[in-house]
């Protein structure tokens, strides 16, 4: 059986703060991370902060053309249309990582600590982590190790029953029944 994995994403400090404040609920990417709904997302705030500052849970990963992606998630992305267009210039596909349950770490893990204590180097965009790496990196996640498997709890504990925004028709989006 494959080991569960999480994703460590690098974001600019202002976006990390917006995610942690839950003002930004969709993180945009040009490259699709290969992770399922419910995956733990570890937030690395890039320069000048250079530290892991929080966690969230991937509640949905959306793929679309950049124009359609903006129409669907622009107001949840925490960036302007000009910034969006600059970022996706020349791209034919864009990805929206819908995040839920964002939480700030009690103590950020600095780049120096990542390298020295965890033998980790943050990627320019994202990198995958095993459950064991997450448990060492984020002590708050240790309850997953004692309450059951990471997979059992990662969605149930952080997926809201009703999402914060509507679907294409403006309706409230309900969480799948199997997670209720």
Short mmCIF file of C-alpha atoms in Angstrom, two decimals:
data_model
loop_
_atom_site.label_atom_id
_atom_site.label_comp_id
_atom_site.label_asym_id
_atom_site.label_seq_id
_atom_site.Cartn_x
_atom_site.Cartn_y
_atom_site.Cartn_z
CA UNK A 1 0.00 0.00 0.00
CA UNK A 2 1.31 3.47 -0.87
CA UNK A 3 2.17 5.72 2.04
CA UNK A 4 -0.02 8.77 2.49
CA UNK A 5 1.59 12.00 1.39
CA UNK A 6 1.14 15.68 1.94
CA UNK A 7 2.23 18.61 -0.18
CA UNK A 8 4.53 21.43 0.91
CA UNK A 9 3.71 24.53 -1.14
CA UNK A 10 5.83 27.66 -1.38
CA UNK A 11 3.85 30.89 -1.33
CA UNK A 12 4.78 34.53 -1.01
CA UNK A 13 4.41 35.88 2.54
CA UNK A 14 1.37 38.02 1.76
CA UNK A 15 -0.43 34.99 0.30
CA UNK A 16 0.55 32.80 3.25
CA UNK A 17 -0.90 35.39 5.62
CA UNK A 18 -4.08 35.68 3.54
CA UNK A 19 -4.50 31.88 3.55
CA UNK A 20 -3.97 31.72 7.32
CA UNK A 21 -6.48 34.54 7.81
CA UNK A 22 -8.83 32.57 5.52
CA UNK A 23 -9.16 35.61 3.26
CA UNK A 24 -7.60 33.57 0.43
CA UNK A 25 -9.19 30.13 0.03
CA UNK A 26 -7.85 29.24 -3.41
CA UNK A 27 -4.14 28.95 -4.19
CA UNK A 28 -3.35 29.13 -7.91
CA UNK A 29 -0.78 26.98 -9.68
CA UNK A 30 0.46 26.48 -13.24
CA UNK A 31 1.42 22.88 -12.43
CA UNK A 32 -1.00 20.32 -10.99
CA UNK A 33 0.08 18.59 -7.79
CA UNK A 34 -0.83 14.91 -7.95
CA UNK A 35 -2.70 14.67 -4.64
CA UNK A 36 -6.28 13.73 -3.75
CA UNK A 37 -8.91 15.77 -1.98
CA UNK A 38 -8.24 15.78 1.75
CA UNK A 39 -4.47 16.01 1.41
CA UNK A 40 -2.66 17.99 4.11
CA UNK A 41 -1.11 21.17 2.67
CA UNK A 42 1.94 22.56 4.46
CA UNK A 43 2.48 26.30 3.86
CA UNK A 44 6.02 27.53 3.34
CA UNK A 45 6.25 31.33 3.32
CA UNK A 46 9.04 32.34 0.94
CA UNK A 47 11.54 35.20 1.28
CA UNK A 48 11.92 37.21 3.42
CA UNK A 49 10.04 34.99 5.96
CA UNK A 50 11.51 31.67 4.78
CA UNK A 51 9.62 29.37 7.16
CA UNK A 52 6.82 26.81 7.33
CA UNK A 53 4.06 28.89 8.90
CA UNK A 54 0.88 26.82 8.76
CA UNK A 55 -1.23 24.02 7.38
CA UNK A 56 -4.49 23.61 5.52
CA UNK A 57 -6.41 20.82 3.84
CA UNK A 58 -7.04 20.46 0.12
CA UNK A 59 -10.79 20.25 -0.25
CA UNK A 60 -10.89 20.41 -4.04
CA UNK A 61 -8.45 20.72 -6.91
CA UNK A 62 -9.82 22.50 -9.95
CA UNK A 63 -8.38 22.52 -13.48
CA UNK A 64 -9.48 24.88 -16.20
CA UNK A 65 -8.32 27.33 -18.81
CA UNK A 66 -6.94 30.47 -17.17
CA UNK A 67 -9.93 32.56 -18.33
CA UNK A 68 -12.44 30.08 -16.89
CA UNK A 69 -10.39 29.65 -13.74
CA UNK A 70 -10.46 33.40 -13.09
CA UNK A 71 -14.24 33.48 -13.58
CA UNK A 72 -14.70 30.61 -11.12
CA UNK A 73 -12.17 31.42 -8.38
CA UNK A 74 -10.75 34.90 -8.96
CA UNK A 75 -12.58 36.43 -6.01
CA UNK A 76 -11.21 33.70 -3.69
CA UNK A 77 -7.61 33.84 -4.96
CA UNK A 78 -6.40 36.93 -3.11
CA UNK A 79 -4.84 38.46 -6.22
CA UNK A 80 -5.86 41.07 -8.78
CA UNK A 81 -6.81 40.28 -12.35
CA UNK A 82 -3.55 41.89 -13.55
CA UNK A 83 -1.49 39.65 -11.22
CA UNK A 84 -3.51 36.64 -12.36
CA UNK A 85 -2.97 37.41 -16.05
CA UNK A 86 0.77 37.97 -15.49
CA UNK A 87 1.09 34.66 -13.63
CA UNK A 88 -0.80 32.61 -16.23
CA UNK A 89 0.62 34.36 -19.31
CA UNK A 90 1.27 31.72 -21.98
CA UNK A 91 -0.42 28.92 -19.99
CA UNK A 92 -3.22 26.87 -21.49
CA UNK A 93 -4.22 25.30 -18.15
CA UNK A 94 -4.42 26.57 -14.60
CA UNK A 95 -5.12 24.87 -11.30
CA UNK A 96 -6.96 26.12 -8.24
CA UNK A 97 -6.22 24.45 -4.93
CA UNK A 98 -9.30 25.05 -2.77
CA UNK A 99 -8.09 25.13 0.83
CA UNK A 100 -9.97 24.66 4.11
CA UNK A 101 -9.07 24.56 7.78
CA UNK A 102 -6.04 26.81 7.50
CA UNK A 103 -4.17 27.03 10.80
CA UNK A 104 -1.03 28.86 11.88
CA UNK A 105 1.75 26.81 13.47
CA UNK A 106 2.51 27.64 17.10
CA UNK A 107 6.17 28.01 16.11
CA UNK A 108 7.22 28.54 12.49
CA UNK A 109 9.85 26.13 11.17
CA UNK A 110 12.63 28.21 9.63
CA UNK A 111 14.45 27.33 6.44
CA UNK A 112 17.54 26.62 8.52
CA UNK A 113 15.55 24.17 10.69
CA UNK A 114 14.00 22.55 7.60
CA UNK A 115 17.46 21.87 6.22
CA UNK A 116 19.19 20.95 9.48
CA UNK A 117 16.49 19.02 11.36
CA UNK A 118 14.31 17.65 8.58
CA UNK A 119 16.67 17.34 5.61
CA UNK A 120 14.08 19.21 3.52
CA UNK A 121 14.47 21.87 0.89
CA UNK A 122 11.30 23.74 -0.14
CA UNK A 123 10.66 23.65 -3.88
CA UNK A 124 9.96 26.69 -6.03
CA UNK A 125 6.31 25.63 -6.32
CA UNK A 126 5.61 22.46 -4.32
CA UNK A 127 7.05 19.14 -3.18
CA UNK A 128 5.56 16.02 -1.70
CA UNK A 129 6.03 14.89 1.91
CA UNK A 130 5.31 11.54 3.51
CA UNK A 131 3.11 11.27 6.59
CA UNK A 132 6.24 10.58 8.66
CA UNK A 133 7.84 13.82 7.41
CA UNK A 134 4.66 15.77 8.24
CA UNK A 135 4.49 14.33 11.75
CA UNK A 136 8.11 15.35 12.41
CA UNK A 137 7.68 18.77 10.82
CA UNK A 138 4.30 19.74 12.27
CA UNK A 139 3.94 18.52 15.88
CA UNK A 140 0.27 19.58 15.91
CA UNK A 141 -0.39 16.80 13.38
CA UNK A 142 0.74 14.16 15.89
CA UNK A 143 -2.86 13.45 16.90
CA UNK A 144 -3.28 11.73 13.53
CA UNK A 145 -0.71 9.17 14.58
CA UNK A 146 -2.56 8.36 17.82
CA UNK A 147 -6.18 8.54 16.67
CA UNK A 148 -5.86 6.37 13.57
CA UNK A 149 -4.47 6.71 10.12
CA UNK A 150 -3.71 10.06 8.54
CA UNK A 151 -6.20 9.25 5.77
CA UNK A 152 -9.05 8.52 8.20
CA UNK A 153 -8.87 11.91 9.89
CA UNK A 154 -7.50 14.36 7.39
CA UNK A 155 -10.83 15.00 5.65
CA UNK A 156 -13.26 14.47 8.52
CA UNK A 157 -11.43 16.90 10.80
CA UNK A 158 -11.06 19.77 8.37
CA UNK A 159 -13.65 19.54 5.59
CA UNK A 160 -16.62 21.82 6.30
CA UNK A 161 -20.08 20.42 5.56
CA UNK A 162 -20.96 23.51 3.52
CA UNK A 163 -18.23 25.20 1.55
CA UNK A 164 -17.72 28.96 1.72
CA UNK A 165 -18.77 29.68 -1.84
CA UNK A 166 -21.20 28.45 -4.46
CA UNK A 167 -20.89 26.35 -7.57
CA UNK A 168 -21.31 27.54 -11.17
CA UNK A 169 -24.96 28.40 -10.57
CA UNK A 170 -24.38 30.25 -7.31
CA UNK A 171 -25.75 27.40 -5.18
CA UNK A 172 -24.11 26.48 -1.88
CA UNK A 173 -21.87 23.45 -2.35
CA UNK A 174 -22.35 20.58 0.10
CA UNK A 175 -19.64 18.20 1.18
CA UNK A 176 -20.08 14.65 -0.10
CA UNK A 177 -22.29 12.51 2.16
CA UNK A 178 -19.49 10.04 2.89
CA UNK A 179 -17.68 12.83 4.82
CA UNK A 180 -20.69 14.08 6.77
#
